[in-house]
Tab-separated table of C-alpha atoms in Angstrom:
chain	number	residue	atom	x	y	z
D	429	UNK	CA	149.174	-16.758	-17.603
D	430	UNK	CA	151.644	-18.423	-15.426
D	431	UNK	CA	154.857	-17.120	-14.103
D	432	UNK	CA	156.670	-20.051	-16.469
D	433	UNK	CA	155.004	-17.816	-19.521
D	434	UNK	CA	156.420	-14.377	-18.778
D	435	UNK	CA	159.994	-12.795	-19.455
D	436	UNK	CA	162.787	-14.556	-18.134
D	437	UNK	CA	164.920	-13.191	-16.781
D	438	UNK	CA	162.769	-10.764	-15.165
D	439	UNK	CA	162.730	-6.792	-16.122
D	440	UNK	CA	164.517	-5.130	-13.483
D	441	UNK	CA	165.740	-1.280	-13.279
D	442	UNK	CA	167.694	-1.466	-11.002
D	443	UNK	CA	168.277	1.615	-8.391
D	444	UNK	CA	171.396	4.158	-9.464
D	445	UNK	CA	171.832	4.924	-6.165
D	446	UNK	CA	174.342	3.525	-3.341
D	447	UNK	CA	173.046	0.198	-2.235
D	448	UNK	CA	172.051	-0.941	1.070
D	449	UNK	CA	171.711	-4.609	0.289
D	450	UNK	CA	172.829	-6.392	-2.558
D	451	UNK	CA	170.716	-9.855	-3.098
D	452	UNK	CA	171.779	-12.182	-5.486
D	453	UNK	CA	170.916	-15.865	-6.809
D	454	UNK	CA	168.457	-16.160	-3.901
D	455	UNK	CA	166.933	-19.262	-3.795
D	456	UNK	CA	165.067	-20.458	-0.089
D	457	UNK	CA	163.169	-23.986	0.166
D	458	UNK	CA	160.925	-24.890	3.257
D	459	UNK	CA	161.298	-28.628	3.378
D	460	UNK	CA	160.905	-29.600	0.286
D	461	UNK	CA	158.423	-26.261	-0.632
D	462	UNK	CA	160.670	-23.878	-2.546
D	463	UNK	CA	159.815	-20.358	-1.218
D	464	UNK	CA	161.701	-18.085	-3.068
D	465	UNK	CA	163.725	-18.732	-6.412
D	466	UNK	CA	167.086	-17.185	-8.282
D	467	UNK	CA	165.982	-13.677	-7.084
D	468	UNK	CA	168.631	-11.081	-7.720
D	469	UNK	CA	168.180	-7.091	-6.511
D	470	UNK	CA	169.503	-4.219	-4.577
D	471	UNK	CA	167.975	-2.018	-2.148
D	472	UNK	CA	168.841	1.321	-2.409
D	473	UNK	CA	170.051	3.271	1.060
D	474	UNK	CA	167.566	5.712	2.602
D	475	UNK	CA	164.693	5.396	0.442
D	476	UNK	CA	161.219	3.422	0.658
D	477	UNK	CA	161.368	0.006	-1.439
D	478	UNK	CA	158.066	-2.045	-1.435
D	479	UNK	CA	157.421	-6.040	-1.933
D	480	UNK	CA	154.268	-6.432	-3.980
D	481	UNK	CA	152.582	-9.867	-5.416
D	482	UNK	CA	150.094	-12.518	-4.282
D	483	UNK	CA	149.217	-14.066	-0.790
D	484	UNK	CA	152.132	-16.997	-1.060
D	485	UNK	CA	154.731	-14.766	-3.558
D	486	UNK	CA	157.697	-14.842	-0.882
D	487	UNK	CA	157.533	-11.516	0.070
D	488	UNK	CA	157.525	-11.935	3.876
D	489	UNK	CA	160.045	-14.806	3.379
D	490	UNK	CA	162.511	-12.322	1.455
D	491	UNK	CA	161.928	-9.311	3.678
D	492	UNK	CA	162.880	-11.818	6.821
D	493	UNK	CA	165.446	-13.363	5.138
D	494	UNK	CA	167.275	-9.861	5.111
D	495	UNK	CA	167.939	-10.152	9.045
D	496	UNK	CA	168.475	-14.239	8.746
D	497	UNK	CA	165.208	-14.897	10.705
D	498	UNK	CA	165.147	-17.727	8.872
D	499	UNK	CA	168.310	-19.091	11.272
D	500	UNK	CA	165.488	-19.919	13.718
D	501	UNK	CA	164.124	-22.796	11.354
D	502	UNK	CA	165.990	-26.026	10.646
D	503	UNK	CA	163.881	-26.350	7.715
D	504	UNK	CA	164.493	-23.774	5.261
D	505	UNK	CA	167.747	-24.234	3.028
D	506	UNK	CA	168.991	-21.652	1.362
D	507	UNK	CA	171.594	-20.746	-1.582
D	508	UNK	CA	172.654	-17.223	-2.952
D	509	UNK	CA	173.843	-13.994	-1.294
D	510	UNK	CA	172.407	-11.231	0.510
D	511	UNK	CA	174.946	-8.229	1.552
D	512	UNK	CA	174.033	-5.733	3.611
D	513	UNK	CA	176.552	-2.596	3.162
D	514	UNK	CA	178.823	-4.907	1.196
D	515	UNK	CA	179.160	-7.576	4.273
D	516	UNK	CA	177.763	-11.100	3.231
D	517	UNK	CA	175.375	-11.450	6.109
D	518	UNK	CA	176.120	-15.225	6.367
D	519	UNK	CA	179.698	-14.830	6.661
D	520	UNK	CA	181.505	-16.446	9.777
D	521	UNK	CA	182.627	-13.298	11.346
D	522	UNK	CA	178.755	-11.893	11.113
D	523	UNK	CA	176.927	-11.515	14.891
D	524	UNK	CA	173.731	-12.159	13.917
D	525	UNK	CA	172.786	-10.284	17.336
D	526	UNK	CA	174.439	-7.136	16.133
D	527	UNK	CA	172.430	-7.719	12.441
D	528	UNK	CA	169.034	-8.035	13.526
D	529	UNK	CA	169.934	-4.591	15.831
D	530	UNK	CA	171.320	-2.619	12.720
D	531	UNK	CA	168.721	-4.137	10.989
D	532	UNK	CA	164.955	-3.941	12.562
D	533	UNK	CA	162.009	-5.837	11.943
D	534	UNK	CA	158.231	-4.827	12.904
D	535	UNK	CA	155.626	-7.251	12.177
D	536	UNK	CA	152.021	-7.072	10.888
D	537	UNK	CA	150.483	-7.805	14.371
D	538	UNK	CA	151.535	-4.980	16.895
D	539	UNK	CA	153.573	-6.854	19.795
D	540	UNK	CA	154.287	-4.679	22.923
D	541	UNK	CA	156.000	-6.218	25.788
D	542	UNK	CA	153.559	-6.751	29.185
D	543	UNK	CA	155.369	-3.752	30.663
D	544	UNK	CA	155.183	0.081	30.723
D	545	UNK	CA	154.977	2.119	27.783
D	546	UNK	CA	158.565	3.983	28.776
D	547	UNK	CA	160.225	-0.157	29.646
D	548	UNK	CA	159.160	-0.821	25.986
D	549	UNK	CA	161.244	1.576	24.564
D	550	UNK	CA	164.105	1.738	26.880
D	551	UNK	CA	164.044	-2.357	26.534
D	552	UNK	CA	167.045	-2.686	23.960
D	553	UNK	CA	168.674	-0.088	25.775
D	554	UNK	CA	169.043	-1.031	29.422
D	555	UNK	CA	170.474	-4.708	27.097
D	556	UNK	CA	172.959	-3.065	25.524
D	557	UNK	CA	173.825	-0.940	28.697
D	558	UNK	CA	176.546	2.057	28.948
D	559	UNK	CA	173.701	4.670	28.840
D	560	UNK	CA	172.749	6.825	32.260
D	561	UNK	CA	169.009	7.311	33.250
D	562	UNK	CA	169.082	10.649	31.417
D	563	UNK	CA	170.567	9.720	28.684
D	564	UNK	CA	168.116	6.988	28.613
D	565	UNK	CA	165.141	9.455	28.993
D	566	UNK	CA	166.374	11.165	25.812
D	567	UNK	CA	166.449	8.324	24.010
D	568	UNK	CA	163.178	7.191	24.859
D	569	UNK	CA	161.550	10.877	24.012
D	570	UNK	CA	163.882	11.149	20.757
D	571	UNK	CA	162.426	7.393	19.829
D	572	UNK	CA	158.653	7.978	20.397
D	573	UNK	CA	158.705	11.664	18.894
D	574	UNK	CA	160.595	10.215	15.533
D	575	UNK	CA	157.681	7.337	15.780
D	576	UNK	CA	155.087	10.083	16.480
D	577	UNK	CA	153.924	9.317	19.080
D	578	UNK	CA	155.442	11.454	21.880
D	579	UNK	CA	152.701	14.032	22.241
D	580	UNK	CA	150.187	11.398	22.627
D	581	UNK	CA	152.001	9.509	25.736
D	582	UNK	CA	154.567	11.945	27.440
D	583	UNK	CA	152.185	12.155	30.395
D	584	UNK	CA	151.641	8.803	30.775
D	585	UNK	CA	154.600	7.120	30.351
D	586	UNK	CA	154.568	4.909	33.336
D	587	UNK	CA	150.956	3.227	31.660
D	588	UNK	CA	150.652	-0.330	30.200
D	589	UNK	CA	152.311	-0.767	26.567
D	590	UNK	CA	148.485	-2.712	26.188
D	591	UNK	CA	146.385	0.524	27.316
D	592	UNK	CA	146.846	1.997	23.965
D	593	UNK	CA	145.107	1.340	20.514
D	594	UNK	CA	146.105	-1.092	18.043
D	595	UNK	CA	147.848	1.976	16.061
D	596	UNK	CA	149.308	3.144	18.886
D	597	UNK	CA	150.754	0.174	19.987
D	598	UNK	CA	152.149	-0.834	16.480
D	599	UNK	CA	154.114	2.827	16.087
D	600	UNK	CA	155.699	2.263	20.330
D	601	UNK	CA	156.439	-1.318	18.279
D	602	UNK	CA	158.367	1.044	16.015
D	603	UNK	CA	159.592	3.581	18.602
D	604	UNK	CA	161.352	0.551	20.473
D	605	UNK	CA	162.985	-0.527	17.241
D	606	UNK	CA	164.450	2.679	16.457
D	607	UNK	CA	165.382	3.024	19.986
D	608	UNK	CA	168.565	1.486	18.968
D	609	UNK	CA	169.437	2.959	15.847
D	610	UNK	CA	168.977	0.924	13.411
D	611	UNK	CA	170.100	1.778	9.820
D	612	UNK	CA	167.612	-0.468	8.092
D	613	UNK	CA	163.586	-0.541	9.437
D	614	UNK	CA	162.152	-3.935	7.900
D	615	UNK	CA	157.873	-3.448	7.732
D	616	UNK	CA	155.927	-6.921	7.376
D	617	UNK	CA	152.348	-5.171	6.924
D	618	UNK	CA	152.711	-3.301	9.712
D	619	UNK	CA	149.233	-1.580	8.923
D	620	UNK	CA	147.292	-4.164	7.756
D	621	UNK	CA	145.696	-4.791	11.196
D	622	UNK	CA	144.905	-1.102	11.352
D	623	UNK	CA	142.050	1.312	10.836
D	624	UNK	CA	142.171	3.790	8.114
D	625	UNK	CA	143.182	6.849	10.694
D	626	UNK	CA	146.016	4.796	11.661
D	627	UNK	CA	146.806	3.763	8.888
D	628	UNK	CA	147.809	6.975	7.556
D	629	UNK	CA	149.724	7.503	10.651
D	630	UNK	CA	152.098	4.969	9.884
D	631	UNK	CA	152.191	5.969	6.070
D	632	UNK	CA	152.867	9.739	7.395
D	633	UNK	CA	155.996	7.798	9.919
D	634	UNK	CA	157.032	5.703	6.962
D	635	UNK	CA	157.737	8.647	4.523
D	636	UNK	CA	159.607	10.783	7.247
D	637	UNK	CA	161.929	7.937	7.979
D	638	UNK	CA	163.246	7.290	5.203
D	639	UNK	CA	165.822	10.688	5.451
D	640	UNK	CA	167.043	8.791	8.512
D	641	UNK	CA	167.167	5.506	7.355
D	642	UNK	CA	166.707	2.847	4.699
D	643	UNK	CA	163.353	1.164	4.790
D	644	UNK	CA	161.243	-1.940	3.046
D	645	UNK	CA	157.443	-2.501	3.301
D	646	UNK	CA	155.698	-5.877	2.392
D	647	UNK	CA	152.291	-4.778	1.879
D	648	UNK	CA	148.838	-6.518	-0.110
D	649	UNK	CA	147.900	-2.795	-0.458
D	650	UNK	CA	148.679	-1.212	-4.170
D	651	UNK	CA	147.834	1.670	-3.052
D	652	UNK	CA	150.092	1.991	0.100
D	653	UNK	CA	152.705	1.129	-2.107
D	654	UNK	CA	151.887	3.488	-4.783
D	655	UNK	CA	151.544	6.430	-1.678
D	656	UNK	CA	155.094	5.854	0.470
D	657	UNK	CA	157.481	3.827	-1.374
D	658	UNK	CA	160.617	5.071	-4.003
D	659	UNK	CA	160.775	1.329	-5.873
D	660	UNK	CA	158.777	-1.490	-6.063
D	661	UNK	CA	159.440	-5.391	-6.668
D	662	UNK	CA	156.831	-6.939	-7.968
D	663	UNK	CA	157.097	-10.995	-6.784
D	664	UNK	CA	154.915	-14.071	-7.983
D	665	UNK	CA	155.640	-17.646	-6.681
D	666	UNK	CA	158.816	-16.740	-5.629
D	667	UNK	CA	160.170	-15.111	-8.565
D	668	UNK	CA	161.107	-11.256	-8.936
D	669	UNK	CA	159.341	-10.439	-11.762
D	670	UNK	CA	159.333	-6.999	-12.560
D	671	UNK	CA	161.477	-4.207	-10.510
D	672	UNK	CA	161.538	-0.426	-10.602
D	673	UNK	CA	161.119	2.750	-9.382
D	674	UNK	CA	157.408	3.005	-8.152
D	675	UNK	CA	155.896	5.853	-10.039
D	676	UNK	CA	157.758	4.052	-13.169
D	677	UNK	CA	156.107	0.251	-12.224
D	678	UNK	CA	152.552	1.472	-11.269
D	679	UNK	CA	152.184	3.990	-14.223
D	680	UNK	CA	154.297	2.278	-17.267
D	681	UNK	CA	155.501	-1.356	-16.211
D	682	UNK	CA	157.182	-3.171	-18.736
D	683	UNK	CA	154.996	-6.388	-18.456
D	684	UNK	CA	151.525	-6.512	-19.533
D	685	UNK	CA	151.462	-9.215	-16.792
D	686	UNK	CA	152.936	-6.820	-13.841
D	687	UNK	CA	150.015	-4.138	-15.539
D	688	UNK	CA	147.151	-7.359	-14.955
D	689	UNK	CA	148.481	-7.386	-10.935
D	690	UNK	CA	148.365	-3.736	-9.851
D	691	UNK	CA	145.018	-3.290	-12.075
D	692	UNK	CA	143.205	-6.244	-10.431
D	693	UNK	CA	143.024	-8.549	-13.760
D	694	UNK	CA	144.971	-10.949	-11.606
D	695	UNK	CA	145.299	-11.892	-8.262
């Protein structure tokens, strides 16, 4: 069955908690290829929220959309709201510089900078200046120890960001983005390119975050989303259609179509 055959409007239970973004009437249009259509949600503060559905669904547009990545393409169009702690994020008075720095983006495909493992974290630092080279050092050792990875590099600090694994290198990715204290840690797949041992790492970082900060996962894997996130959004060709918390969705959803997804029946 079709999206066009399911409820409309969609089921959504939506969080009781304080909100870190509020989304609403969300329509975005590539060209003339609508991407994402009429979605409406909130994202709750300091908890795990995953986007589920198909290769195609919108769910990396929607998740980039929340730090206007989007501004970088003359193509896309887009109508609705999105507020992030009750600010309209396309309001005149926004710094989209100061956005994309409260709110931090890590991408499926680990992407260290060609310098030292320490210069990748310190990076956003030494740009936004006013810190001294200690203070700098405990950033750096705070950021790679809440990424866990501190015990694993301390000694070699001064080594190529590209000498370590693939699951090394996508957790420094993540070390660097907390660097700068973000409140909101945006996760396109980030383990999708990973083996199964790392993996788990960055399930393990992704559920110990969340006291810290808010965070939202795109992932294919039901699983994943089943293991480390609080709610769940299930998308299909752009639509929201089902949203909840995540033991609620993947045990008892409300749609028999949202049941056909996370069992398989559908892809």
């Amino acid at each position: 069955m079709g999206i066009e055959g399911m409820v409309n409007p969609p089921v959504i239970d939506f969080p009781r908690e304080a909100s870190c973004f509020d989304i609403a009437g969300l329509s975005l249009a590539y060209g003339d290829t609508p991407a994402l259509e009429g979605l409406t949600l909130r994202v709750p503060r300091h908890r795990v929220t995953a986007f589920i559905g198909p290769s195609g669904c919108g769910k990396s547009t929607l998740l980039r959309a929340l730090n206007r990545l989007h501004d970088l393409d003359e193509t896309v169009t887009q109508r609705g709201t999105i507020r992030f702690e009750g600010q309209d994020i396309h309001a005149p008075e926004v710094a989209v510089d100061e956005l994309r720095r409260q709110v931090g983006m890590v991408f499926q495909m680990p992407n260290p900078f060609p310098m030292s493992i320490y210069d990748n974290v310190a990076f956003g630092l030494r740009l936004q200046g006013g810190l001294t080279r200690r203070q700098r050092d405990d950033v750096v050792e705070w950021a790679l120890g809440a990424a866990a990875l501190w015990d694993e590099v301390k000694d070699r600090l001064g080594d190529s960001a590209w000498s370590l694994s693939g699951g090394q290198q996508q957790r420094l990715v993540i070390a660097r983005t907390l660097a700068v204290k973000p409140s909101v840690l945006l996760l396109d797949e980030p383990a999708s390119a990973l083996d199964p041992i790392s993996t788990l790492k960055i399930e393990d970082l992704i559920r110990s975050l969340k006291g810290q900060l808010t965070l939202v996962l795109v992932t294919h894997n039901m699983q994943q989303a089943a293991r480390v996130s609080d709610y769940t959004a299930f998308l299909q060709q752009g639509r929201l259609v089902e949203y909840a918390p995540t033991d609620t969705l993947f045990t008892n959803p409300r749609l028999a179509h949202t049941e056909n997804y996370i069992t398989g029946r559908i892809a």
